[in-house]
Every structure is written in structure tokens, then in C-alpha cells.
């Protein structure tokens, strides 16, 4: 045991590799894609480091080739979920007492493994299982996950340094304890990095987790688990329980040992989790921490002074990358009449160049949407738009599910700024646009603020500083991540801490110290070196 006061290596953002033709990373990724697409793996439930095959299975197929099965996974039933809670509690007895720097070392090692040998594997899993392009996989499954691991270790060090004042004869300390019980990590399909972060951020601080991945991202989730295992994560600290979401949740949210929920996904599901926790409140040992990052209806607002090219590029990149399935994806756009002809021409020109198809063909800019359910929901919106008055599909609108769940990048122009496509989260490559009279800038600011219940991301484009100021003020509560002259996607860990308010979540900013604060319960320790030996005070000496 060393007596040093360790310093976590200074964090830095993992450089994004280009995967350009001729690059070594491209060759490695292509090889991993070919190998992994040629195999069919079996994914067990993992509890206390033990692999369990329940026999109740589901298959994982490629969104862009739904006949191609990548894996079969075993689903945890009630008995396994209960075992996972016991395994987590057992593991916490040791893990919570590990020196904090050793817990950091596990994540730092995972980051380095992922930056090297594991990189093509995690990227390939994300491309095949979630239909991301090489670039989208690289910025998520490799870079963002590495950043989460490195920056969280750095923030943990800062958090542990947070200590109170002491006074003569007294030493005050804060013991940043982990929560008593387990954290239930519930992860979405759309970011492999979030799946890596939600169970590990609490674990870094000495917590233990029961992790339920999304059924559509079990494939990359399994790779995360193997990576963490190789990095030295002890058995039982993170337990992997894919399964029926409602049944798994009912068991875990009913447990006396539930210490917290670390959720990312849709608003409706987080509401149901919060409601269940409320109903069960008398059962718990302590008040569970509820952290949830949820849906969005993210805007781009152009002012008459905006640079039309920048607006068009933001619509296309912000709206269609990863098929619009980012919580931060631009999905409602407001353009002034005077700028519209130019923005229209540029945007339509860019959309025309977009290739949609199998992401393992690197020429494609977009892949398929995640599954049949998403495909039906998104195409349902397109069908509605085809019929509705005052609504025109000005680009795309075509879809085809013969081989994969492909939907063309679609741009819909609406007269009514309150039409459902301007208000509801579509979570697909459908961007809706409203043209407003230049003179109604002030009213438009109000419309942008009040149109949806969400407040995740938003962008304003303007070259006039006064317009930027006005938008900044009017839209202060309309987005947790606010962009000026930039697209509303692509937040980087350590640079733009991510999360939204209103119906978009608890805004605990994943990958920042603010998030880590939710996973500790500090104990204050006061130690007195010369304790009082009498109950009397000096003032009592005379009448
Ligand atoms: P989802 O809500 O369908 O699923 C998220 C997770 O919840 C999955 O693990 C799923 O299995 C589980 N789940 C589903 N039903 C449940 C139930 N009844 N009880 C408990 N758990 C249940 O979301 P998704 O389709 O995986 O992801 C897309 C959503 O996530 C979008 O709304 C998007 O905006 C949001 N999202 C938000 C952020 C953010 O940071 N704000 C980031 C990524 C995604």
C-alpha cells in the first residue's frame, strides 16, 4: 500500500481518427467488421462475474440487414435480477473500500485499451448492431467513451479534494461515501458511450450497479462488459441483466436496496420509473437518487443576419447524422423569409448528395434506423405529413424496409409552427421547418421557447450580436446545451457538459463533476485533538 497522494493523469480528449482511405485504422476496422459480421455470438446474463444462460433468448440483427443475425442474448428473469442485487451488495463490501485511485486505474486502463486494441472492435460492434457509420461510431463508441472514463477519473480526484475548513485543535474532513445499495443503470440504444458511462460513473466512486442495456444495443453492451473485465473491474461491481424492461425494472425498483437510478432514454419511460419509485418510497433504506437524461425536440433558429451556408450545413449534419437518432438532433428549424430561398437551395443541394445504405460501405453518410418499431413510428409521421394541410415534404419522404430499415433524409416544411412534427420527438431522419416573417423575430423567440415540453439542445445562427443576445435571453431555459452559430449536436466531454431541463431530464450533465456529485453521500468527520473536559464555560465564573 503506497502512502502517496496520487494525481490522476491530466485528461485530454481522445483524437478522432479519420478512417480515410489508406489509413491503418480503416484497415483494422474493415477487418473487425468482416470478422464480426461472419460470426454469431451468444450473450449471457452476467451476475457476480458468472455467466448465466437462462434459455429465454432473443436475437440481435443488423438494422441495415435485418435478416442477418449477429447474436442471441439470454434474458434475465426475476430470479436472476434478484441474484444481481445480492451479487452487487456482496461486491460493494470490498469495492467501496478500495483506494479511490485503484478504482480510477480500472477506468483509465479501460480507456487506454479502448484507444488501442479494443477500438476497432467497439466501433465495429456499434456499426453492425446500431447502424452507425465509421465516423459516427468513432466519435461515440471510441472517443466519447474514452473521454467519459478519463474525465470522470479526473473529476473524482477533484471531488475527493473537496474538504471543509478546520479550526485550531480540530480537523474536519469529508468522507465522500458511495451510496448504500445498488445503482440501477438503464441505457439507451443510441450511444455506446452512454451505455459505458451510466454504470461506470457511479462505480468509480465505490458504488455497484445492476445494468440493463437496451435490447437493440446488447451487442455493443456485451463488448463494453468484456472491455471492463479486461481492465480489471472486479466481478459483481457491474452486473449485466438484459431482459424485459418492465419486468426487470419492477423487480429492481421494488428493492429496499435501490440507491439510485442512472437512466438515459425517453421521457415517458423516465416518468414511469419516477412514478414507481414514488409509489415504493416507504420501502427504501434511503432516498434513491434519480438521474435521467431524456427526450428532446432540438431547434435551429436562424436570424435574418445568419450565414445561410452555416445554417444549411447545421440542418444537414445536425438533423441527419446517425439518421436523426441523437437526443440532440436538430429537428425543428425556424428560418426567416428573407433567408429562406438561399437556405432552401443549399439544404436541398446537400440532402441530394446524401447516400443512405449499409454503413460498412464507407461512402454512405446514413445507415438504417434502429428497428421495426422505430421504422413504423417514423414512417407514420411521414404518412401523416403527406396528408396534412399546410404541410409539404420538400426533400426525401421515401423509405424501404425490404433489406434494412432505411428512411431517406426528409425535410418537411410547415405553415403552422405548432404542427405535431414541430412539437413531438420523432427520433429519425425527419426535420421540420417553419418559415417566419423577418419582422416577427420577437414572436418567433417566444414560439421556439414554448412549442415543446423539452429543453435539451438548441442553436441560434446570427451575425448581429444583438440578435444573439436576444436569443440567449429569451431561450435561457429552452435548452440545457445552447449553441451559437453551431449545430446543436456533437457535445464533447469536458468541453460542453451535456444535459437538458424541463421534460429533457434532471440535467445532471453526464461526464462532469456535477454528475458524480449524485453518486456520493458525504460523511462529515470532526476530530478534536484536545476535547473539553468540563461542562462549564468561563462566563459562568461569576454572577
Ligand atoms: P427508451 O426509453 O425506449 O429506452 C431506454 C431504456 O429504457 C432501454 O434500456 C429500455 O429497455 C428501457 N425501458 C423501456 N421501457 C421501459 C420500462 N417500461 N421500464 C423501464 N425501462 C424501460 O429509449 P431509446 O429508444 O433506447 O433511446 C431514445 C431516447 O433516448 C430518445 O427519447 C432520446 O432523446 C433519449 N436520449 C436522451 C439523451 C440525453 O442525454 N438527454 C441521450 C440519448 C438518448
Coordinates of C-alpha atoms and ligand atoms in Angstrom, one line a residue:
X1 CA 0.0 0.0 0.0
X2 CA 1.5 3.3 -1.0
X3 CA 1.4 6.4 1.2
X4 CA 1.4 8.9 -1.7
X5 CA -1.2 11.5 -2.6
X6 CA -1.9 10.4 -6.1
X7 CA -2.7 12.7 -9.0
X8 CA -4.8 11.4 -11.8
X9 CA -3.1 11.9 -15.2
X10 CA -4.3 15.1 -16.8
X11 CA -7.3 14.2 -19.0
X12 CA -7.4 15.0 -22.7
X13 CA -10.0 14.4 -25.4
X14 CA -9.2 11.3 -27.5
X15 CA -8.3 12.4 -31.0
X16 CA -10.9 11.4 -33.6
X17 CA -9.3 9.1 -36.2
X18 CA -10.3 9.8 -39.8
X19 CA -10.6 6.3 -41.2
X20 CA -9.6 7.9 -44.5
X21 CA -8.7 5.6 -47.4
X22 CA -5.2 4.1 -46.8
X23 CA -5.2 4.8 -43.0
X24 CA -4.2 1.9 -40.7
X25 CA -7.3 2.4 -38.6
X26 CA -9.5 1.9 -41.6
X27 CA -7.8 -1.4 -42.4
X28 CA -8.2 -2.6 -38.8
X29 CA -11.9 -1.5 -38.7
X30 CA -12.7 -3.3 -42.0
X31 CA -11.0 -6.4 -40.7
X32 CA -13.0 -6.3 -37.5
X33 CA -16.3 -5.7 -39.4
X34 CA -15.6 -8.7 -41.7
X35 CA -14.7 -11.0 -38.8
X36 CA -17.6 -9.9 -36.5
X37 CA -20.3 -9.9 -39.3
X38 CA -19.2 -13.5 -40.1
X39 CA -19.8 -14.8 -36.5
X40 CA -22.9 -15.3 -34.4
X41 CA -22.3 -14.9 -30.7
X42 CA -24.2 -15.9 -27.6
X43 CA -24.5 -13.3 -24.9
X44 CA -25.2 -14.4 -21.4
X45 CA -26.5 -12.6 -18.3
X46 CA -23.6 -11.8 -16.1
X47 CA -24.0 -11.7 -12.3
X48 CA -21.1 -11.5 -9.9
X49 CA -18.8 -12.3 -12.8
X50 CA -20.7 -15.6 -13.5
X51 CA -22.2 -16.1 -17.0
X52 CA -25.8 -17.4 -16.8
X53 CA -27.7 -18.8 -19.8
X54 CA -31.3 -18.7 -18.9
X55 CA -32.5 -20.2 -22.2
X56 CA -35.1 -17.4 -22.6
X57 CA -33.4 -15.8 -25.6
X58 CA -33.9 -13.0 -28.2
X59 CA -31.8 -12.4 -31.3
X60 CA -29.9 -9.2 -32.3
X61 CA -29.9 -8.4 -36.0
X62 CA -28.4 -5.7 -38.1
X63 CA -30.7 -2.7 -38.6
X64 CA -29.4 -2.3 -42.2
X65 CA -29.8 -6.1 -43.0
X66 CA -32.4 -7.4 -40.6
X67 CA -32.1 -10.9 -41.9
X68 CA -28.5 -11.0 -40.6
X69 CA -28.4 -12.2 -37.0
X70 CA -25.3 -11.1 -35.0
X71 CA -26.1 -12.6 -31.7
X72 CA -28.5 -14.3 -29.4
X73 CA -28.8 -13.0 -25.9
X74 CA -30.2 -14.6 -22.8
X75 CA -32.8 -12.6 -20.8
X76 CA -32.7 -12.2 -17.1
X77 CA -35.9 -13.2 -15.2
X78 CA -36.9 -12.2 -11.8
X79 CA -34.7 -14.8 -10.0
X80 CA -31.6 -13.6 -11.9
X81 CA -32.4 -9.9 -11.2
X82 CA -32.7 -10.6 -7.5
X83 CA -29.3 -12.5 -7.6
X84 CA -27.8 -9.5 -9.3
X85 CA -28.8 -7.3 -6.4
X86 CA -27.2 -9.7 -3.9
X87 CA -24.1 -10.0 -6.0
X88 CA -23.8 -6.2 -6.2
X89 CA -24.2 -5.8 -2.4
X90 CA -21.6 -8.5 -1.9
X91 CA -19.1 -6.9 -4.3
X92 CA -19.6 -3.5 -2.6
X93 CA -18.2 -4.8 0.7
X94 CA -14.8 -4.8 -1.0
X95 CA -15.1 -2.3 -3.8
X96 CA -16.3 0.6 -1.6
X97 CA -13.1 0.3 0.4
X98 CA -10.7 0.1 -2.4
X99 CA -8.3 3.1 -2.6
X100 CA -10.0 5.6 -4.9
X101 CA -7.0 5.7 -7.2
X102 CA -7.2 2.0 -7.8
X103 CA -10.8 2.4 -8.9
X104 CA -9.7 5.2 -11.2
X105 CA -6.9 2.9 -12.5
X106 CA -9.5 0.4 -13.7
X107 CA -11.3 3.1 -15.9
X108 CA -8.0 4.6 -17.1
X109 CA -6.9 1.2 -18.2
X110 CA -10.2 0.6 -19.9
X111 CA -9.7 4.0 -21.7
X112 CA -6.3 3.0 -22.9
X113 CA -7.4 -0.4 -24.1
X114 CA -10.2 1.2 -26.0
X115 CA -7.9 3.7 -27.5
X116 CA -5.8 0.8 -28.8
X117 CA -6.7 -2.8 -29.4
X118 CA -10.3 -2.5 -28.5
X119 CA -11.1 0.4 -30.7
X120 CA -11.9 -1.4 -34.0
X121 CA -13.9 -4.0 -32.0
X122 CA -16.1 -1.4 -30.2
X123 CA -16.5 0.6 -33.4
X124 CA -17.4 -2.4 -35.5
X125 CA -20.0 -3.6 -32.9
X126 CA -21.6 -0.2 -33.0
X127 CA -21.6 -0.1 -36.8
X128 CA -23.1 -3.6 -37.2
X129 CA -25.5 -3.5 -34.2
X130 CA -26.7 0.1 -34.3
X131 CA -26.0 1.0 -37.9
X132 CA -23.6 3.9 -37.3
X133 CA -21.1 5.0 -40.0
X134 CA -17.4 4.6 -39.2
X135 CA -17.2 8.3 -38.2
X136 CA -20.3 8.2 -36.0
X137 CA -19.1 5.0 -34.3
X138 CA -15.6 6.6 -33.8
X139 CA -16.9 9.7 -32.1
X140 CA -19.2 7.7 -29.9
X141 CA -18.0 4.2 -29.1
X142 CA -14.3 5.1 -29.1
X143 CA -13.7 8.7 -28.4
X144 CA -16.6 9.7 -26.2
X145 CA -16.4 6.5 -24.1
X146 CA -12.7 7.0 -23.6
X147 CA -13.4 10.7 -22.6
X148 CA -16.0 9.6 -20.1
X149 CA -13.5 7.2 -18.5
X150 CA -10.6 9.7 -18.4
X151 CA -12.5 12.8 -17.4
X152 CA -14.6 11.0 -14.7
X153 CA -11.4 9.8 -13.1
X154 CA -10.1 13.4 -13.1
X155 CA -13.4 14.7 -11.7
X156 CA -13.4 12.1 -9.0
X157 CA -10.0 13.3 -7.9
X158 CA -11.3 16.9 -7.7
X159 CA -14.4 15.8 -5.8
X160 CA -12.3 13.9 -3.2
X161 CA -10.2 17.0 -2.8
X162 CA -13.3 18.9 -1.7
X163 CA -12.7 19.3 2.0
X164 CA -14.0 21.7 4.7
X165 CA -12.1 24.2 6.8
X166 CA -10.6 23.2 10.1
X167 CA -10.0 25.3 13.1
X168 CA -7.4 25.3 15.9
X169 CA -7.4 21.9 17.7
X170 CA -9.9 20.5 15.2
X171 CA -9.5 18.6 12.0
X172 CA -12.7 18.5 9.8
X173 CA -12.9 16.1 7.0
X174 CA -15.4 14.9 4.4
X175 CA -15.6 11.2 3.6
X176 CA -17.2 11.0 0.2
X177 CA -19.0 7.7 0.7
X178 CA -20.7 5.8 -2.1
X179 CA -24.4 5.2 -1.8
X180 CA -25.7 2.4 0.3
X181 CA -27.2 -0.2 -2.0
X182 CA -27.0 -0.5 -5.8
X183 CA -27.5 1.9 -8.7
X184 CA -29.8 0.7 -11.4
X185 CA -28.3 1.8 -14.8
X186 CA -30.7 1.8 -17.7
X187 CA -29.1 2.6 -21.0
X188 CA -30.5 3.6 -24.5
X189 CA -29.6 2.2 -27.9
X190 CA -28.3 5.3 -29.5
X191 CA -24.9 5.9 -27.8
X192 CA -22.5 3.1 -26.9
X193 CA -20.6 5.7 -24.8
X194 CA -23.7 6.3 -22.7
X195 CA -24.0 2.6 -22.1
X196 CA -20.4 2.6 -20.9
X197 CA -20.9 5.7 -18.8
X198 CA -24.1 5.0 -16.9
X199 CA -22.9 2.0 -14.9
X200 CA -19.2 3.1 -14.6
X201 CA -19.6 6.7 -13.4
X202 CA -21.3 5.6 -10.1
X203 CA -18.9 2.6 -9.8
X204 CA -15.9 4.8 -10.0
X205 CA -17.0 6.3 -6.7
X206 CA -17.3 3.0 -5.0
X207 CA -20.9 2.2 -6.0
X208 CA -22.1 -1.0 -7.5
X209 CA -24.5 -1.3 -10.4
X210 CA -27.1 -3.5 -12.0
X211 CA -27.1 -2.6 -15.6
X212 CA -30.0 -3.2 -18.1
X213 CA -28.9 -2.4 -21.6
X214 CA -31.4 -1.7 -24.4
X215 CA -32.3 -4.8 -26.3
X216 CA -31.2 -3.2 -29.5
X217 CA -27.7 -2.4 -28.1
X218 CA -27.0 -5.6 -26.2
X219 CA -24.3 -6.4 -28.8
X220 CA -22.1 -3.4 -28.2
X221 CA -23.1 -3.6 -24.5
X222 CA -21.5 -7.0 -24.2
X223 CA -18.3 -5.7 -25.7
X224 CA -18.2 -3.0 -23.0
X225 CA -18.6 -5.6 -20.3
X226 CA -15.7 -7.6 -21.7
X227 CA -13.6 -4.5 -22.0
X228 CA -14.2 -3.6 -18.4
X229 CA -13.5 -7.1 -17.3
X230 CA -10.1 -7.0 -19.1
X231 CA -9.4 -3.6 -17.5
X232 CA -9.7 -5.2 -14.0
X233 CA -13.3 -4.4 -13.0
X234 CA -14.0 -6.9 -10.2
X235 CA -16.9 -9.4 -10.5
X236 CA -20.2 -8.1 -9.2
X237 CA -19.4 -4.4 -9.4
X238 CA -21.3 -4.2 -12.6
X239 CA -23.9 -6.9 -13.2
X240 CA -25.4 -7.3 -16.7
X241 CA -29.1 -8.1 -16.9
X242 CA -30.6 -7.7 -20.4
X243 CA -34.3 -8.6 -20.2
X244 CA -37.8 -7.4 -20.4
X245 CA -37.5 -3.7 -19.4
X246 CA -40.7 -3.5 -17.4
X247 CA -40.2 -6.8 -15.5
X248 CA -36.5 -6.1 -14.7
X249 CA -37.5 -2.6 -13.6
X250 CA -40.4 -3.7 -11.4
X251 CA -38.1 -6.0 -9.5
X252 CA -35.2 -3.6 -9.1
X253 CA -37.4 -0.5 -8.3
X254 CA -39.1 -2.6 -5.7
X255 CA -35.9 -3.5 -3.9
X256 CA -35.1 -2.0 -0.5
X257 CA -31.5 -1.6 -1.6
X258 CA -32.2 0.7 -4.6
X259 CA -29.8 3.6 -4.0
X260 CA -30.2 5.3 -7.3
X261 CA -31.3 5.2 -11.0
X262 CA -28.9 6.3 -13.7
X263 CA -31.1 6.5 -16.8
X264 CA -30.9 7.7 -20.4
X265 CA -33.8 7.2 -22.7
X266 CA -37.3 8.5 -23.5
X267 CA -39.2 10.9 -21.3
X268 CA -42.2 8.5 -21.0
X269 CA -40.0 5.7 -19.6
X270 CA -38.3 8.0 -17.1
X271 CA -41.7 9.2 -15.9
X272 CA -42.8 5.6 -15.3
X273 CA -39.6 5.0 -13.3
X274 CA -40.0 8.1 -11.2
X275 CA -43.7 7.2 -10.6
X276 CA -42.8 3.7 -9.5
X277 CA -40.1 5.0 -7.2
X278 CA -42.6 7.4 -5.7
X279 CA -45.1 4.6 -5.1
X280 CA -42.4 2.5 -3.4
X281 CA -40.9 5.3 -1.3
X282 CA -41.7 3.6 2.0
X283 CA -39.7 0.5 1.1
X284 CA -36.2 2.1 0.6
X285 CA -33.3 2.3 3.0
X286 CA -32.6 5.8 1.7
X287 CA -34.0 8.2 -0.8
X288 CA -32.9 6.9 -4.2
X289 CA -31.1 9.4 -6.4
X290 CA -32.9 9.7 -9.7
X291 CA -30.8 10.9 -12.6
X292 CA -32.4 10.8 -16.1
X293 CA -31.4 12.3 -19.4
X294 CA -34.4 12.1 -21.6
X295 CA -36.0 13.2 -24.9
X296 CA -35.6 16.4 -27.0
X297 CA -37.1 18.4 -29.7
X298 CA -34.0 20.4 -30.6
X299 CA -34.1 23.6 -32.6
X300 CA -32.1 25.7 -35.0
X301 CA -33.2 29.3 -35.1
X302 CA -31.8 31.4 -37.9
X303 CA -31.9 35.2 -37.7
X304 CA -32.1 37.3 -40.8
X305 CA -28.4 38.2 -40.3
X306 CA -27.4 34.5 -40.3
X307 CA -24.8 32.9 -42.6
X308 CA -27.1 30.8 -44.9
X309 CA -24.3 28.2 -45.7
X310 CA -23.7 27.6 -42.0
X311 CA -27.4 27.2 -41.4
X312 CA -27.8 24.7 -44.2
X313 CA -24.8 22.7 -43.1
X314 CA -26.1 22.6 -39.5
X315 CA -29.5 21.4 -40.6
X316 CA -28.0 18.6 -42.6
X317 CA -25.3 17.5 -40.2
X318 CA -27.4 18.2 -37.1
X319 CA -30.6 16.6 -38.5
X320 CA -29.5 13.6 -40.4
X321 CA -26.3 12.2 -38.9
X322 CA -27.0 8.8 -37.3
X323 CA -30.4 9.0 -39.0
X324 CA -31.5 11.8 -36.7
X325 CA -31.4 9.3 -33.7
X326 CA -29.4 11.6 -31.4
X327 CA -31.2 13.1 -28.5
X328 CA -29.6 16.4 -29.6
X329 CA -30.5 16.0 -33.3
X330 CA -31.8 19.2 -34.9
X331 CA -35.5 18.5 -35.6
X332 CA -37.3 21.8 -35.7
X333 CA -36.0 24.7 -37.8
X334 CA -37.0 28.4 -37.9
X335 CA -35.8 30.4 -40.9
X336 CA -36.7 34.0 -41.8
X337 CA -38.4 34.6 -45.2
X338 CA -35.5 36.7 -46.5
X339 CA -33.0 33.9 -45.9
X340 CA -35.2 31.0 -46.9
X341 CA -34.6 30.9 -50.7
X342 CA -30.8 30.6 -50.2
X343 CA -31.1 28.2 -47.2
X344 CA -33.6 26.1 -49.2
X345 CA -31.3 25.8 -52.3
X346 CA -28.2 25.0 -50.2
X347 CA -30.0 22.5 -47.9
X348 CA -31.7 20.6 -50.7
X349 CA -28.5 20.5 -52.6
X350 CA -26.7 18.9 -49.7
X351 CA -29.5 16.4 -49.0
X352 CA -29.4 15.3 -52.6
X353 CA -25.8 14.3 -52.2
X354 CA -26.5 12.1 -49.1
X355 CA -26.1 8.4 -49.6
X356 CA -28.2 6.1 -47.4
X357 CA -27.2 2.4 -47.0
X358 CA -25.1 -0.2 -45.3
X359 CA -22.6 1.7 -43.2
X360 CA -19.9 -0.9 -43.8
X361 CA -19.8 0.7 -47.3
X362 CA -17.9 3.8 -46.2
X363 CA -19.4 6.0 -48.9
X364 CA -22.7 6.1 -47.1
X365 CA -23.5 9.1 -44.8
X366 CA -26.5 7.4 -43.2
X367 CA -27.4 3.9 -42.2
X368 CA -30.8 2.4 -41.2
X369 CA -33.0 3.3 -38.2
X370 CA -32.7 1.0 -35.3
X371 CA -35.6 -1.4 -35.6
X372 CA -39.1 -2.1 -36.9
X373 CA -40.8 -0.2 -34.1
X374 CA -38.8 3.0 -34.9
X375 CA -39.3 2.5 -38.7
X376 CA -43.1 2.3 -38.2
X377 CA -43.2 5.3 -35.9
X378 CA -41.1 7.5 -38.2
X379 CA -42.8 6.5 -41.4
X380 CA -46.1 7.1 -39.6
X381 CA -45.1 10.7 -39.2
X382 CA -44.2 10.9 -42.9
X383 CA -47.5 9.5 -43.9
X384 CA -49.3 12.0 -41.7
X385 CA -47.3 14.8 -43.3
X386 CA -48.3 13.6 -46.8
X387 CA -51.9 14.1 -45.9
X388 CA -51.9 17.2 -43.7
X389 CA -52.9 20.6 -44.9
X390 CA -50.2 23.3 -44.9
X391 CA -47.5 20.6 -44.9
X392 CA -45.1 19.9 -47.7
X393 CA -42.4 17.3 -47.9
X394 CA -39.7 19.2 -49.8
X395 CA -37.0 16.5 -49.7
X396 CA -36.9 12.8 -49.2
X397 CA -40.1 11.2 -47.8
X398 CA -39.2 7.7 -49.2
X399 CA -38.5 4.6 -47.2
X400 CA -37.9 0.9 -47.8
X401 CA -37.6 -1.9 -45.3
X402 CA -37.0 -4.8 -47.7
X403 CA -33.5 -5.4 -46.5
X404 CA -32.9 -2.9 -43.8
X405 CA -34.9 -0.1 -42.1
X406 CA -33.9 2.7 -44.4
X407 CA -35.6 6.1 -44.4
X408 CA -34.4 8.9 -46.7
X409 CA -33.4 12.2 -45.2
X410 CA -36.7 14.0 -45.1
X411 CA -37.3 17.8 -44.9
X412 CA -40.9 18.9 -44.2
X413 CA -42.0 22.5 -44.5
X414 CA -45.0 23.5 -42.3
X415 CA -47.1 26.7 -42.3
X416 CA -48.3 26.1 -38.7
X417 CA -45.4 26.3 -36.2
X418 CA -47.5 24.2 -33.8
X419 CA -48.0 21.2 -36.2
X420 CA -47.2 17.9 -34.5
X421 CA -43.9 17.5 -36.3
X422 CA -42.7 20.8 -34.8
X423 CA -43.6 19.6 -31.3
X424 CA -43.1 15.8 -30.9
X425 CA -39.9 13.9 -30.7
X426 CA -39.6 11.8 -34.0
X427 CA -36.2 10.3 -33.4
X428 CA -35.5 9.7 -37.0
X429 CA -34.3 11.5 -40.2
X430 CA -37.2 13.8 -40.4
X431 CA -36.5 17.5 -40.0
X432 CA -39.4 20.0 -39.9
X433 CA -39.0 23.6 -40.9
X434 CA -41.1 26.7 -40.5
X435 CA -40.5 30.0 -42.4
X436 CA -41.3 33.1 -40.3
X437 CA -41.7 36.7 -41.4
X438 CA -38.5 38.6 -40.6
X439 CA -40.4 41.2 -38.7
X440 CA -41.7 38.5 -36.3
X441 CA -38.4 37.7 -34.7
X442 CA -39.6 38.5 -31.2
X443 CA -42.7 36.4 -31.5
X444 CA -40.6 33.6 -33.0
X445 CA -38.4 33.6 -30.0
X446 CA -41.4 33.0 -27.9
X447 CA -42.7 30.2 -30.2
X448 CA -39.3 28.4 -30.0
X449 CA -39.4 28.6 -26.2
X450 CA -43.0 27.4 -25.8
X451 CA -43.6 24.9 -28.6
X452 CA -42.4 21.7 -26.8
X453 CA -42.1 20.4 -23.3
X454 CA -38.4 19.6 -23.9
X455 CA -35.3 21.7 -23.3
X456 CA -32.3 19.7 -24.4
X457 CA -30.3 21.4 -27.2
X458 CA -30.8 24.4 -29.4
X459 CA -28.9 26.6 -31.8
X460 CA -29.2 30.2 -32.9
X461 CA -27.5 31.5 -36.0
X462 CA -26.9 35.2 -36.4
X463 CA -24.1 37.6 -37.3
X464 CA -25.8 40.5 -35.5
X465 CA -24.6 40.4 -31.9
X466 CA -27.9 42.0 -30.7
X467 CA -29.8 39.1 -32.1
X468 CA -27.5 36.6 -30.3
X469 CA -28.1 38.4 -27.1
X470 CA -31.9 38.4 -27.5
X471 CA -32.0 34.7 -28.3
X472 CA -29.7 34.0 -25.4
X473 CA -32.0 35.7 -23.0
X474 CA -35.4 34.6 -24.5
X475 CA -34.2 30.9 -24.8
X476 CA -32.3 30.7 -21.5
X477 CA -34.5 27.8 -20.2
X478 CA -35.3 26.3 -23.6
X479 CA -32.0 24.3 -23.9
X480 CA -29.5 22.8 -21.5
X481 CA -26.9 22.9 -24.3
X482 CA -27.2 26.2 -26.3
X483 CA -25.1 26.7 -29.4
X484 CA -24.3 30.0 -31.1
X485 CA -23.5 29.6 -34.8
X486 CA -23.0 25.9 -34.5
X487 CA -25.1 22.8 -34.9
X488 CA -26.9 21.5 -31.8
X489 CA -25.2 18.1 -31.8
X490 CA -21.7 16.8 -31.0
X491 CA -21.1 17.9 -27.4
X492 CA -17.7 16.9 -26.2
X493 CA -16.9 15.5 -22.7
X494 CA -15.0 18.1 -20.6
X495 CA -15.9 20.9 -23.1
X496 CA -19.7 21.1 -23.4
X497 CA -21.1 19.2 -20.4
X498 CA -24.3 17.6 -21.7
X499 CA -27.9 17.5 -20.4
X500 CA -31.2 19.4 -20.6
X501 CA -34.0 20.6 -18.4
X502 CA -37.8 20.6 -18.4
X503 CA -39.0 17.3 -19.9
X504 CA -35.5 16.5 -21.2
X505 CA -34.2 15.4 -17.9
X506 CA -32.7 16.2 -14.5
X507 CA -29.8 18.0 -16.2
X508 CA -27.0 16.3 -14.2
X509 CA -24.5 16.8 -17.0
X510 CA -23.0 13.4 -17.9
X511 CA -19.2 13.4 -17.9
X512 CA -18.9 16.3 -15.5
X513 CA -18.3 16.7 -11.8
X514 CA -21.9 17.6 -11.4
X515 CA -23.0 14.1 -12.4
X516 CA -20.5 12.5 -10.0
X517 CA -22.0 14.5 -7.1
X518 CA -25.2 12.5 -7.4
X519 CA -23.4 9.2 -6.6
X520 CA -21.9 10.1 -3.2
X521 CA -23.3 10.7 0.2
X522 CA -20.7 12.6 2.2
X523 CA -20.0 11.9 5.8
X524 CA -18.6 14.8 7.8
X525 CA -16.0 13.9 10.4
X526 CA -14.9 16.3 13.1
X527 CA -11.9 15.2 15.1
X528 CA -11.0 17.3 18.2
X529 CA -7.4 17.0 19.5
X530 CA -8.0 18.4 22.9
X531 CA -11.6 17.7 23.9
X532 CA -13.4 19.8 26.6
X533 CA -13.0 18.2 30.0
X534 CA -15.7 20.2 31.8
X535 CA -19.2 21.1 31.0
X536 CA -18.8 24.6 32.5
X537 CA -18.0 27.7 30.4
X538 CA -15.7 30.6 31.6
X539 CA -18.7 33.1 31.6
X540 CA -20.2 31.1 34.4
X541 CA -17.4 32.0 36.9
X542 CA -19.3 35.0 38.4
X543 CA -22.9 36.1 38.8
Ligands
LIG1 P1 -36.2 4.1 -24.5 O1 -36.9 5.0 -23.5 O2 -37.1 3.3 -25.4 O3 -35.3 3.0 -23.8 C1 -34.3 3.4 -22.9 C2 -34.0 2.3 -21.9 O4 -35.2 2.2 -21.1 C3 -33.8 1.0 -22.5 O5 -32.8 0.3 -21.8 C4 -35.1 0.3 -22.5 O6 -35.0 -1.1 -22.5 C5 -35.6 0.8 -21.1 N1 -37.1 0.7 -21.0 C6 -38.0 0.7 -21.9 N2 -39.2 0.6 -21.4 C7 -39.1 0.6 -20.0 C8 -39.9 0.5 -18.9 N3 -41.3 0.4 -19.1 N4 -39.4 0.5 -17.7 C9 -38.1 0.6 -17.5 N5 -37.2 0.7 -18.5 C10 -37.7 0.6 -19.8 O7 -35.2 5.0 -25.3 P2 -34.3 4.6 -26.6 O8 -35.2 4.3 -27.7 O9 -33.3 3.5 -26.2 O10 -33.5 5.9 -26.8 C11 -34.0 7.0 -27.4 C12 -34.5 8.0 -26.4 O11 -33.4 8.4 -25.5 C13 -34.9 9.3 -27.0 O12 -36.0 9.8 -26.4 C14 -33.7 10.2 -26.8 O13 -34.0 11.6 -26.8 C15 -33.2 9.8 -25.4 N6 -31.8 10.1 -25.2 C16 -31.6 11.1 -24.4 C17 -30.2 11.5 -24.2 C18 -29.9 12.7 -23.3 O14 -28.8 12.8 -22.9 N7 -30.9 13.5 -23.0 C19 -29.2 10.8 -24.8 C20 -29.5 9.7 -25.6 C21 -30.9 9.4 -25.8

